[in-house]
Short mmCIF file of C-alpha atoms in Angstrom, two decimals:
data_model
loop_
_atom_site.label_atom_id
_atom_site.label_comp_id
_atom_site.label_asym_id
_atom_site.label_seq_id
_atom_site.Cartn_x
_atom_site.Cartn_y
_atom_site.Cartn_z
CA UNK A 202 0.00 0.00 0.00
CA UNK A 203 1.39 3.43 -0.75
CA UNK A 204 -1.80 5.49 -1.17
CA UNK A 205 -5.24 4.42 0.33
CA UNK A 206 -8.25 6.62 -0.51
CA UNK A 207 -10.77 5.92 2.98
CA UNK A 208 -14.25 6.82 2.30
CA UNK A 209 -17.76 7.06 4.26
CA UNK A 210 -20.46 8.96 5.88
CA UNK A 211 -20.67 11.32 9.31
CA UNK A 212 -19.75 9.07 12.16
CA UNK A 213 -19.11 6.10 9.76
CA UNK A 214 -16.05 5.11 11.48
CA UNK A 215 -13.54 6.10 8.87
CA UNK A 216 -11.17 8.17 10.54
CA UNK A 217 -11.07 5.43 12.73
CA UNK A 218 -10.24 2.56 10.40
CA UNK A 219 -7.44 5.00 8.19
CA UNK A 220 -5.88 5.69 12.03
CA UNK A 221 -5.58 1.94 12.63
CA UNK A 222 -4.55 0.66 9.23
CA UNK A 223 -1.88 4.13 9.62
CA UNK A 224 -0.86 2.34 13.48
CA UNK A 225 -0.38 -1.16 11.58
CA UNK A 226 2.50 0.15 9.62
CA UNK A 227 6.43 0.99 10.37
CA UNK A 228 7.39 4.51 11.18
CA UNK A 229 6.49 8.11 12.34
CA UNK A 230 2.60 8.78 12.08
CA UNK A 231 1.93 12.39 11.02
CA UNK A 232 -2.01 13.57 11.06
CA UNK A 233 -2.23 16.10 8.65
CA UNK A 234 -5.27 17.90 10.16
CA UNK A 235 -7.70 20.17 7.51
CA UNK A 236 -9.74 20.94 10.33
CA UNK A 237 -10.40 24.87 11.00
CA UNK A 238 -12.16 25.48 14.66
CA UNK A 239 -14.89 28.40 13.71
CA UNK A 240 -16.83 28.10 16.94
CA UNK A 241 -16.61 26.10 20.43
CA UNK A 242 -18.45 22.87 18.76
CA UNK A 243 -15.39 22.39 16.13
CA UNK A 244 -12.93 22.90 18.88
CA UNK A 245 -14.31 20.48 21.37
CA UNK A 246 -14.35 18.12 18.78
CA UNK A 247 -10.96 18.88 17.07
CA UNK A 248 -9.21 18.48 20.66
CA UNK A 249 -11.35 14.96 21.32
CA UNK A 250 -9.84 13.82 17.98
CA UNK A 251 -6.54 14.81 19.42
CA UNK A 252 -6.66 13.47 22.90
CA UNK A 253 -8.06 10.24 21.02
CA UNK A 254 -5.19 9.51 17.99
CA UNK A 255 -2.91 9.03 21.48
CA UNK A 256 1.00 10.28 21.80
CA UNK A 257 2.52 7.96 18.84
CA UNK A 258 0.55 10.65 16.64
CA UNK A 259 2.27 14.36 15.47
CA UNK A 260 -0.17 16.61 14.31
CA UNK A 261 0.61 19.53 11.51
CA UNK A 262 -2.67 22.11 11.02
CA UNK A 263 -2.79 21.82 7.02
CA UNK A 264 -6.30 24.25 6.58
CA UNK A 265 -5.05 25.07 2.54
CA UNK A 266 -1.64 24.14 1.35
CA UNK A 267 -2.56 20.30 1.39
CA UNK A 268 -0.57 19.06 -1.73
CA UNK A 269 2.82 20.98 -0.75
CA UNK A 270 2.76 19.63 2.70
CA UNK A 271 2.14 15.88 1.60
CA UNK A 272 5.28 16.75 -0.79
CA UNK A 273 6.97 18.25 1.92
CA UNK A 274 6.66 15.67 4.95
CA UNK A 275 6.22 12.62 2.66
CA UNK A 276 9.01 10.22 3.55
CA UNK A 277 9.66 6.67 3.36
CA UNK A 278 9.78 5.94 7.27
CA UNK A 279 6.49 7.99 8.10
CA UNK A 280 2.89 7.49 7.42
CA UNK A 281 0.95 10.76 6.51
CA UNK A 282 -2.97 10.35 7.39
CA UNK A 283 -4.90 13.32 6.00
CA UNK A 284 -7.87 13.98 7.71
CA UNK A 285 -10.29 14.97 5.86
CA UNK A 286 -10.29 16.00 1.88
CA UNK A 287 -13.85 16.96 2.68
CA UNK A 288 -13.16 20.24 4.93
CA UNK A 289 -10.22 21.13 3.06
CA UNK A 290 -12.83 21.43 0.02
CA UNK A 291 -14.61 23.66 1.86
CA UNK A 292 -11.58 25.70 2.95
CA UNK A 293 -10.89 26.04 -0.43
CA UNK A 294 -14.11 27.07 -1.33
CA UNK A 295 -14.12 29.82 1.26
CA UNK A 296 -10.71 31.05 0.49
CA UNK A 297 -11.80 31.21 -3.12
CA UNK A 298 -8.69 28.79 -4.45
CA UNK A 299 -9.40 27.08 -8.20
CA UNK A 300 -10.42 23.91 -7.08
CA UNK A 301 -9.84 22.15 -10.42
CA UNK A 302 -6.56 22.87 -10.05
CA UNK A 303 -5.76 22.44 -6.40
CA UNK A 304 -7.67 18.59 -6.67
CA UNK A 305 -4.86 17.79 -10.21
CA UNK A 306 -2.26 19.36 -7.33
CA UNK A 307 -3.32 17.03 -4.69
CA UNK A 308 -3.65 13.99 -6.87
CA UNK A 309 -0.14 14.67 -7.98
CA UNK A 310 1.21 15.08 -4.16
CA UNK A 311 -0.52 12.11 -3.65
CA UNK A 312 1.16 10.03 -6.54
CA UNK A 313 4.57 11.49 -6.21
CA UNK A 314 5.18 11.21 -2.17
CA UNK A 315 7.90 9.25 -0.96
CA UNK A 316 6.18 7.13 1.12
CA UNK A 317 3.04 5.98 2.61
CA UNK A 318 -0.55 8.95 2.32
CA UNK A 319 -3.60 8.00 3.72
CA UNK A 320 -6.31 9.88 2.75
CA UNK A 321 -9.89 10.41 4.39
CA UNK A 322 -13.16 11.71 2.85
CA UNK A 323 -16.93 12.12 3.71
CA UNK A 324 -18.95 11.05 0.68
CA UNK A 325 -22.10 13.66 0.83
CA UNK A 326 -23.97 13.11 -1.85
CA UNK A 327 -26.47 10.62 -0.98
CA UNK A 328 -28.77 12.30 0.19
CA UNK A 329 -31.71 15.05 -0.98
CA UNK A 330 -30.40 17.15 -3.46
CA UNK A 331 -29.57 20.56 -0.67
CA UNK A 332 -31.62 23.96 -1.39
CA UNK A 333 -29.19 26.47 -1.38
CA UNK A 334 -26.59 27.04 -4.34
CA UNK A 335 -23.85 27.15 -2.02
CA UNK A 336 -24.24 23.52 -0.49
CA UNK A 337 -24.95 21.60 -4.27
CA UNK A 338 -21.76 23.53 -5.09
CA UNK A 339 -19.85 22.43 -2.37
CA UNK A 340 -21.10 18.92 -2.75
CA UNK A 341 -20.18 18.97 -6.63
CA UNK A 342 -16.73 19.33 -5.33
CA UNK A 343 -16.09 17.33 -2.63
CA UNK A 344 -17.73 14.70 -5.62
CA UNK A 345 -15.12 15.72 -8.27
CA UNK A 346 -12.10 15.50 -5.31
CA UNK A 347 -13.32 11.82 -4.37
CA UNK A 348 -13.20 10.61 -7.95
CA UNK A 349 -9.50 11.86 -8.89
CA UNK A 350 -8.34 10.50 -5.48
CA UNK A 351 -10.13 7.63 -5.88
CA UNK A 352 -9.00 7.17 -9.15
CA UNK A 353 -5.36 7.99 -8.03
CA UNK A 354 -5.20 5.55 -5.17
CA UNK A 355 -4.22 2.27 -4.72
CA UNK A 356 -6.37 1.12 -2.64
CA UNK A 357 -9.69 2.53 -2.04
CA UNK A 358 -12.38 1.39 1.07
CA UNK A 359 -15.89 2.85 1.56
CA UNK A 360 -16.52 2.60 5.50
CA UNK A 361 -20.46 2.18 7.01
CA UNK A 362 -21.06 1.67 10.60
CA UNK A 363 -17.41 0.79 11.27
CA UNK A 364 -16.96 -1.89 8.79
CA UNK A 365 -14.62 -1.31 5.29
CA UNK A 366 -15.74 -2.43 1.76
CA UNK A 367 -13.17 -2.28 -0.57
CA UNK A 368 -13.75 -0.55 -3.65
CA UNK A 369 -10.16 -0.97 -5.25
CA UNK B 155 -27.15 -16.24 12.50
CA UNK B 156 -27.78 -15.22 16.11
CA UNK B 157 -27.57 -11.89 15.79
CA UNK B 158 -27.98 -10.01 11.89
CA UNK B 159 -27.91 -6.04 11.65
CA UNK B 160 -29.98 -4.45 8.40
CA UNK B 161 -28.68 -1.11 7.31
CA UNK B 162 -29.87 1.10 4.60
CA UNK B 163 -31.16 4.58 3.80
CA UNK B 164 -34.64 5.74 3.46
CA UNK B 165 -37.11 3.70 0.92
CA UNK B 166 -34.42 1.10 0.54
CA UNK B 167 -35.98 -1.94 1.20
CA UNK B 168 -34.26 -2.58 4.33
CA UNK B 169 -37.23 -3.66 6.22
CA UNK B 170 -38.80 -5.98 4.13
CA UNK B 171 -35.42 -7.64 3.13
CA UNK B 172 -35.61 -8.13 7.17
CA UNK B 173 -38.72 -9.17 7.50
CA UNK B 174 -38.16 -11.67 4.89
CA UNK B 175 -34.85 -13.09 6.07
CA UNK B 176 -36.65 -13.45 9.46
CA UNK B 177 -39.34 -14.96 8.12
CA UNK B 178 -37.32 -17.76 6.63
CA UNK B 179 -36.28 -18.83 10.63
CA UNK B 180 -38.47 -21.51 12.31
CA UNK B 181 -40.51 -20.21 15.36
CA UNK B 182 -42.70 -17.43 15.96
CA UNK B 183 -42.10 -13.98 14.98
CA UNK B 184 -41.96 -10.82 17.37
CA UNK B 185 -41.80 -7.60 15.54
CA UNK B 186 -40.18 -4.64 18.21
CA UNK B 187 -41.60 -1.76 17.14
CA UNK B 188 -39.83 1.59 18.04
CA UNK B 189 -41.78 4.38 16.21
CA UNK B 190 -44.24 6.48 17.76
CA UNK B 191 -46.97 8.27 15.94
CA UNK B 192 -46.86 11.31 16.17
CA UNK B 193 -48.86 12.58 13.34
CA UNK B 194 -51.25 11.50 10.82
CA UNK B 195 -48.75 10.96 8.18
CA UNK B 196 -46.71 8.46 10.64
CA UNK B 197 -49.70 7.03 12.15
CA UNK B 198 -50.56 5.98 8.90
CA UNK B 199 -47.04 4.83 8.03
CA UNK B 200 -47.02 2.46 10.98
CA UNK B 201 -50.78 1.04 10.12
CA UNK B 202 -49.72 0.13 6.59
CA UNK B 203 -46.64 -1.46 8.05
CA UNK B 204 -48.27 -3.53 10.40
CA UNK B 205 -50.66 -4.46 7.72
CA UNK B 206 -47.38 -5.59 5.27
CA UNK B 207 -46.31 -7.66 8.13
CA UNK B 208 -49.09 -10.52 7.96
CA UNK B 209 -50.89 -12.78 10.51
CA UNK B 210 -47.55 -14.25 11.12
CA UNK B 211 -46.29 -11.86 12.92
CA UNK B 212 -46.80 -10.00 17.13
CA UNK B 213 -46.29 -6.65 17.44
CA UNK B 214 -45.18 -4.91 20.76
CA UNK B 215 -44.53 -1.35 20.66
CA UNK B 216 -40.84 -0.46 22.52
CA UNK B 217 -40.28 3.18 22.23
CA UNK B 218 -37.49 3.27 24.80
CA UNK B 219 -36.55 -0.19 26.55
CA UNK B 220 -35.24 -1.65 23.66
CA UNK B 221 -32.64 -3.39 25.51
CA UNK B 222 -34.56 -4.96 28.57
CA UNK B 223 -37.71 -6.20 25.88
CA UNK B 224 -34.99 -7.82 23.66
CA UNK B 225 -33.66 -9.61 27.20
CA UNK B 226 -37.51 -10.28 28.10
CA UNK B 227 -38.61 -11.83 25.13
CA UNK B 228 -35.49 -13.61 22.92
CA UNK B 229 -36.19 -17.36 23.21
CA UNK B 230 -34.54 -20.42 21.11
CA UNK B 231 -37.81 -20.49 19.20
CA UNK B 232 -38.34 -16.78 18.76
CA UNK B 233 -37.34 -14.66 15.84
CA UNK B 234 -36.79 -10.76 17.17
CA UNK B 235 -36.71 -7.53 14.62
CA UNK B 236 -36.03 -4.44 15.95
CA UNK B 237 -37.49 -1.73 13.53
CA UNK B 238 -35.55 0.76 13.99
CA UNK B 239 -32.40 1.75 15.91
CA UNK B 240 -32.61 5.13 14.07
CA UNK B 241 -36.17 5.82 15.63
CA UNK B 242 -34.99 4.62 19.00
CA UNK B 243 -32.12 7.13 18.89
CA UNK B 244 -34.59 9.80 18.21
CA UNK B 245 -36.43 9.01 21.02
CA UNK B 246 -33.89 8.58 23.28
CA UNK B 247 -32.71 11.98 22.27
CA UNK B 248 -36.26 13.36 22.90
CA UNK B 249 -36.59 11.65 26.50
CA UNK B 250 -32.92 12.52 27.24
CA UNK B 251 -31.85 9.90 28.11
CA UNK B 252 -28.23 8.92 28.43
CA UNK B 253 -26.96 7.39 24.84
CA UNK B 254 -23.81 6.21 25.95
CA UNK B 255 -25.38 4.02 28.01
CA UNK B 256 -27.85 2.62 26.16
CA UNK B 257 -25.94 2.10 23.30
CA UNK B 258 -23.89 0.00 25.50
CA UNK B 259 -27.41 -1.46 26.94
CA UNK B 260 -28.48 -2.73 23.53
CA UNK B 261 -25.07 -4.20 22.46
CA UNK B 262 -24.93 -6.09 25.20
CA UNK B 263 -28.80 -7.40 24.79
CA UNK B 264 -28.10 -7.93 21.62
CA UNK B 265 -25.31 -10.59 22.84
CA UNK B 266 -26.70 -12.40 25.84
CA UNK B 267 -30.40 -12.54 24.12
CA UNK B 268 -31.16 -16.27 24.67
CA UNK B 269 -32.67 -16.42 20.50
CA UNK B 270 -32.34 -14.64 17.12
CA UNK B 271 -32.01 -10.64 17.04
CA UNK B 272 -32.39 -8.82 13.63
CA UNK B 273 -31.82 -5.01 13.90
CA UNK B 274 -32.87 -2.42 11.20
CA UNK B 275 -31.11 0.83 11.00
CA UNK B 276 -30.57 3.74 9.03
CA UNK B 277 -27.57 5.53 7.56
CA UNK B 278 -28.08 8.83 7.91
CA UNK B 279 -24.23 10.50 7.18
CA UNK B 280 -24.47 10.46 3.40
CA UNK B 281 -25.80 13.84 2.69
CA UNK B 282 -24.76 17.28 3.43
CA UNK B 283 -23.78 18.58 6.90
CA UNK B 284 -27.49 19.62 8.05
CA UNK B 285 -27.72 23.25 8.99
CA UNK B 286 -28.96 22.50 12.34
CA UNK B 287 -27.29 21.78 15.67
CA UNK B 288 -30.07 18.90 17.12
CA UNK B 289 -29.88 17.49 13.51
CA UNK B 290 -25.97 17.18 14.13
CA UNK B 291 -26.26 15.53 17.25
CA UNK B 292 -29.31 12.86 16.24
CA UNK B 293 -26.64 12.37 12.69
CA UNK B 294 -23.71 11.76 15.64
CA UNK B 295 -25.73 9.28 17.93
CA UNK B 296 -27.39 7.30 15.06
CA UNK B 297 -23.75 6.71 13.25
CA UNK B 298 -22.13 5.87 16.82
CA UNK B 299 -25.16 3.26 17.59
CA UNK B 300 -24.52 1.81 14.05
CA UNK B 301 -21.16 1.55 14.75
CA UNK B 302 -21.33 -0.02 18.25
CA UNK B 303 -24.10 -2.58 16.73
CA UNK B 304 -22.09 -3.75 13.46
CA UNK B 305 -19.15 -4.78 15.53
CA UNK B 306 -21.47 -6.81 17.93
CA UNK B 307 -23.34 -8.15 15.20
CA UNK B 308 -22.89 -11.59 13.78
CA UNK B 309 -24.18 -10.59 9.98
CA UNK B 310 -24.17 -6.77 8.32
CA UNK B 311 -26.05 -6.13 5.23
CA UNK B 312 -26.03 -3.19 3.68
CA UNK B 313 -29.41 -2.72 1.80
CA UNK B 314 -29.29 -0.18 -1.43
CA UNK B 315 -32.39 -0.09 -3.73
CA UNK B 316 -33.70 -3.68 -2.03
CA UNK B 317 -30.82 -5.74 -2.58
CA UNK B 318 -27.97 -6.66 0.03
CA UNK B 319 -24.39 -5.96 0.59
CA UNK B 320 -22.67 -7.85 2.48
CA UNK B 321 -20.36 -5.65 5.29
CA UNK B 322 -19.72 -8.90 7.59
CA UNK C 173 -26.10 -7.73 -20.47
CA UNK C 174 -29.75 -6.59 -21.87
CA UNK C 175 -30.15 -4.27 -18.61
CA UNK C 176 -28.12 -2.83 -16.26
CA UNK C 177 -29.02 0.23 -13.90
CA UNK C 178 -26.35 2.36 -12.44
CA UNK C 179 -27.13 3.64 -8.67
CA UNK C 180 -24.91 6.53 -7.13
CA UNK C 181 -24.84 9.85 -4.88
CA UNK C 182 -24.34 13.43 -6.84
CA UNK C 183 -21.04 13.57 -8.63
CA UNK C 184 -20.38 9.57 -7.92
CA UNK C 185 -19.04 9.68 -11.42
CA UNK C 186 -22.50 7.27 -12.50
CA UNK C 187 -23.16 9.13 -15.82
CA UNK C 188 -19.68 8.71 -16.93
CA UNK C 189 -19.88 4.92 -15.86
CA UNK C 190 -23.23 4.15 -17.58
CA UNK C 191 -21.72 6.16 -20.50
CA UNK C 192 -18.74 4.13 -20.66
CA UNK C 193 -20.48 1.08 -20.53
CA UNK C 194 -22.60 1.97 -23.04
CA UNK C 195 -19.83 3.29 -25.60
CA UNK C 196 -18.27 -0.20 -24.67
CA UNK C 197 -21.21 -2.25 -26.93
CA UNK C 198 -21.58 -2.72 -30.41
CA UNK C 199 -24.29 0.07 -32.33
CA UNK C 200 -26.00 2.94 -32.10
CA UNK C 201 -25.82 4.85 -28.66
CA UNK C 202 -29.30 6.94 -28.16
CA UNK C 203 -29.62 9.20 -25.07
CA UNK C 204 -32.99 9.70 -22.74
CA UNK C 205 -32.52 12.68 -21.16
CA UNK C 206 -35.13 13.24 -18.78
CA UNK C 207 -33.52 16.51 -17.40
CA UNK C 208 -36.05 19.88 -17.81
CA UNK C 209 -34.00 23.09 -17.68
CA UNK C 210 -35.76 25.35 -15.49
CA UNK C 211 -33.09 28.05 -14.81
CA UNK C 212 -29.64 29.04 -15.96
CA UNK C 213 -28.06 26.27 -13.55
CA UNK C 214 -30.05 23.39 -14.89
CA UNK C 215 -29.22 24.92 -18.58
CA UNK C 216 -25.68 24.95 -18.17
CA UNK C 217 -25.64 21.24 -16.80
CA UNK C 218 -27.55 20.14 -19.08
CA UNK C 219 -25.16 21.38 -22.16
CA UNK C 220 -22.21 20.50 -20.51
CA UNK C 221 -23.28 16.86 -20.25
CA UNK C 222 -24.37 16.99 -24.15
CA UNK C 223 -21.00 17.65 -24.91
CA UNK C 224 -18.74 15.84 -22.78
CA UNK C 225 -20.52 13.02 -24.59
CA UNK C 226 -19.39 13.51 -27.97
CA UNK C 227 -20.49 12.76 -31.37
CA UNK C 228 -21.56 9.22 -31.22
CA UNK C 229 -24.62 9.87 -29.36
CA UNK C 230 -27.92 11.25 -30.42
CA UNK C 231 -30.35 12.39 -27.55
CA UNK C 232 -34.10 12.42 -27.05
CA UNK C 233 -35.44 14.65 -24.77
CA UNK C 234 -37.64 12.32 -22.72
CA UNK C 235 -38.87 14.54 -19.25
CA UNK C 236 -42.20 12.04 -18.96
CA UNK C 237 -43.44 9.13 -21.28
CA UNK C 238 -40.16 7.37 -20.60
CA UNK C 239 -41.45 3.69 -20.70
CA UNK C 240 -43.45 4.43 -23.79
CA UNK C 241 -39.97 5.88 -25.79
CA UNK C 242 -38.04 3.23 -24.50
CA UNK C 243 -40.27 0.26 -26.30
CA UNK C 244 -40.71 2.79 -29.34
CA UNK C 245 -36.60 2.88 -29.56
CA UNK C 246 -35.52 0.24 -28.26
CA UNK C 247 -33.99 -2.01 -31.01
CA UNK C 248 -30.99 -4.89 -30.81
CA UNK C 249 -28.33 -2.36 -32.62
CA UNK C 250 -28.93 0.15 -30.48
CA UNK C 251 -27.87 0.94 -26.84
CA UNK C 252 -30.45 2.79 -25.11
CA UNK C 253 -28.98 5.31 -22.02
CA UNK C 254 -31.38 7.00 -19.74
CA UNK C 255 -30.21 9.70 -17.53
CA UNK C 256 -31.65 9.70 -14.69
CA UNK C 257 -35.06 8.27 -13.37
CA UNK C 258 -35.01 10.76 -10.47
CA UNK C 259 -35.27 13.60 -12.08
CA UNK C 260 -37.68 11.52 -13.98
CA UNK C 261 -39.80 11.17 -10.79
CA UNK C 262 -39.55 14.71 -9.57
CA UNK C 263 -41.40 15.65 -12.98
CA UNK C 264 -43.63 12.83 -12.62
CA UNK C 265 -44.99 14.36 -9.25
CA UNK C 266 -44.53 18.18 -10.75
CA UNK C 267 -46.92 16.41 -13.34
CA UNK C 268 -48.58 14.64 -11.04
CA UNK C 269 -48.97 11.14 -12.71
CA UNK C 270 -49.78 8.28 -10.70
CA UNK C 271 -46.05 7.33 -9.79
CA UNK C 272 -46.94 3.35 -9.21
CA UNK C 273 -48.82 3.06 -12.69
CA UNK C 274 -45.44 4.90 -14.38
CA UNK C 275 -43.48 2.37 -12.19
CA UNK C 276 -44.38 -0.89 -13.17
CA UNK C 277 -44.94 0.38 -16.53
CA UNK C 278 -41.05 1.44 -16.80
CA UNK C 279 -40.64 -1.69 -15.23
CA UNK C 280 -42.35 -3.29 -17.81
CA UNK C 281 -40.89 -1.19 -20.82
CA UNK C 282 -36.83 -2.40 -19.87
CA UNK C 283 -37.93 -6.09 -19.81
CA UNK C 284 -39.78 -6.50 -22.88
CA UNK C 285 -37.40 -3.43 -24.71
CA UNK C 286 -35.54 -5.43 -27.75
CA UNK C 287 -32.03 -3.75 -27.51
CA UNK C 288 -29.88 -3.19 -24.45
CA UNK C 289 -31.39 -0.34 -22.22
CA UNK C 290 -28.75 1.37 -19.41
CA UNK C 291 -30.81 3.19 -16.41
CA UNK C 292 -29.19 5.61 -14.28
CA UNK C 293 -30.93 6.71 -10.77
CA UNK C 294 -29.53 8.55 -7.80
CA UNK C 295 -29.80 7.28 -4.74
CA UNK C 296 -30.95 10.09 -2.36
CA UNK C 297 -32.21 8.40 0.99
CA UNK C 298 -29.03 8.18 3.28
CA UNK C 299 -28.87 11.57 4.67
CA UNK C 300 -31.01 13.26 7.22
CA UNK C 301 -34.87 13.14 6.81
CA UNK C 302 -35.32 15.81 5.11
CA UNK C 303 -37.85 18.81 6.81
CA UNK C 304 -40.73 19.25 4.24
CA UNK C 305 -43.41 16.71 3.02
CA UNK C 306 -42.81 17.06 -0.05
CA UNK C 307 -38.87 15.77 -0.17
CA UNK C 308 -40.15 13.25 1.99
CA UNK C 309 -42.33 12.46 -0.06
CA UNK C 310 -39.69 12.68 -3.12
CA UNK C 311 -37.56 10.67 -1.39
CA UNK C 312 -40.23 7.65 -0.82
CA UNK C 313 -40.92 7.67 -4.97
CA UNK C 314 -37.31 7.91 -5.70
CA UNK C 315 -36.24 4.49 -3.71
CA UNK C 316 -39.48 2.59 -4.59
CA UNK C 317 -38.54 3.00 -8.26
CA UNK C 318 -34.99 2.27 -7.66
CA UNK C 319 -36.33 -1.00 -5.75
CA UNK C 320 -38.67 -1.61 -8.90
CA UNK C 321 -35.90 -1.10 -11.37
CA UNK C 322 -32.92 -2.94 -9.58
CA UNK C 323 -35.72 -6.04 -9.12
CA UNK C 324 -35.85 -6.08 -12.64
CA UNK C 325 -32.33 -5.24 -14.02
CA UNK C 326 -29.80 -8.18 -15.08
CA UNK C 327 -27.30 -6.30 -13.72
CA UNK C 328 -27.34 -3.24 -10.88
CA UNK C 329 -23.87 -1.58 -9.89
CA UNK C 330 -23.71 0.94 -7.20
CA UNK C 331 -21.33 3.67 -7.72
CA UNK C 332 -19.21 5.92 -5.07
CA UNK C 333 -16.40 7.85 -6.40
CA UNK C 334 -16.42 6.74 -9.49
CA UNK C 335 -15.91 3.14 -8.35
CA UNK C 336 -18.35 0.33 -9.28
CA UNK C 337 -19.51 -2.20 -7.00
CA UNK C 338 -21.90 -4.66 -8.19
CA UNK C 339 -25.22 -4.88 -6.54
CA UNK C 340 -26.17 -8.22 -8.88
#
């Protein structure tokens, strides 16, 4: 495995799974966190995350410049877990980046890293299509990101309640 | 199969692929019903259901003490479904109780029940973030209880459009 | 193959999987486009889709008699494609037909078609329950026809991130 592509729903269990498949390889773990606290709820839940990955983790804050960091800290002893490809969308979004081009960036990162990336995604489009422009846009992208990673990957797994399914 | 867990979104079939892989057990059939009507349009819902079910089947309405009616009534020649965890969650919510706990509760019914237990769920953490906080909370509990349920279980299905997926 | 329906979320890649598919069989390749362009959004979509497919395909603008144009075009050189049947069921109950008559008569139309027919849904019932009657309601049509359809299909694949993974 050099690049797995970990996929699922809210509470699905797929950070989870991509932290213990990251733990059941050799090296230096580094979490790669997209996560952006905007209010007390995203903190409490950002430190939880934190408190739960346990002290064999380091943790870098990686809100924007995802691809140049994976480049950056890729290395053949350490496993890189990026958690999640879902927020940094909508950091992107927000800080009005060309997402076509950032997602052919991150795919690239991903292919060209000198050792081991996990990523981790929410899929979101499953359910009613959302009212407001804003949300089908974001959900258009976080659609378009999932397919070139999953395309890029080695090995891809969707995750429900827990349990993996491998799609490649 | 002691124990099988049914999965599946809205509409999916998820129920009746239940009903009918409980149906194919020996012994009599115990339907644990969690909804509560609390309108016209579920009151009718639940009629219409009941009415799918057939003469076969005994109905007993379990809101809340989902875990202390499966431990009351499993038997060798007793076939229990549990329709649904997701509505159970929701009430839970609504009589605050203490989810933790009763997630814990049921997995541990769910084991020591002394016959067959099928349990229905949804997945509910395929779409869009909802714009609500409560919404957030009921999308957290009903993913953690699906979770803590598929690793008891002894058989997962995923159900999409009426036909299974096996996730264990 | 003589049917195969293609299930997925928003931007799952399933149009360019049912498309491939399609372009992968011998004859002509005729599109059912059920899409209605109500504003500038649903315009631009709609274009871009007609010409990411290129020049092999002719398309039929087919928003509501959909089982009665696939028997009239149906024929064993040609490779029928119809994209999607949930937007065909939101202007089924904009029109409001009786959605169980137009059910089992689609139903009817892909078995007895005489060519290959490819159906593409969406699968929208594993997010939240949505707030207003009416998506409810949408949501209920939309996974009873995808039930009806994948009962009836040789072949069903469900798609996430572009991946296939076969349903039967």
């Amino acid at each position: 495995m050099t690049s797995l592509f970990v996929l699922g729903g809210a509470r699905s269990g797929k950070s989870r799974y991509a932290q213990a498949r990251a733990e059941s390889l050799a090296g230096d773990l580094l979490y790669l966190a997209t996560a952006q606290a905007f209010d007390a709820e995203m903190e409490e839940r950002i430190a939880r995350h934190r408190a739960d990955r346990g002290p064999r983790w380091s943790t870098l804050d990686v809100p924007l410049d995802l691809p140049a960091a994976i480049l950056a800290n890729a290395a053949p002893g350490r496993v890189l877990l990026v958690d999640c490809l879902t927020l940094w969308t909508s950091n992107l979004m927000f800080a009005e980046r060309d997402l076509d081009a950032e997602t052919e960036a991150l795919a690239t990162a991903v292919t060209q890293a000198a050792g081991p990336v996990i990523l981790v995604a929410n899929e979101v489009g499953l359910g009613i299509v959302p009212d407001n422009a804003l949300a089908r846009r974001f959900r258009d992208a976080a659609g378009r990101i999932n397919q070139a990673i999953a395309a890029t990957a080695d090995e891809v797994q969707f995750i429900a309640a827990g349990l993996p399914l491998p799609l490649k």
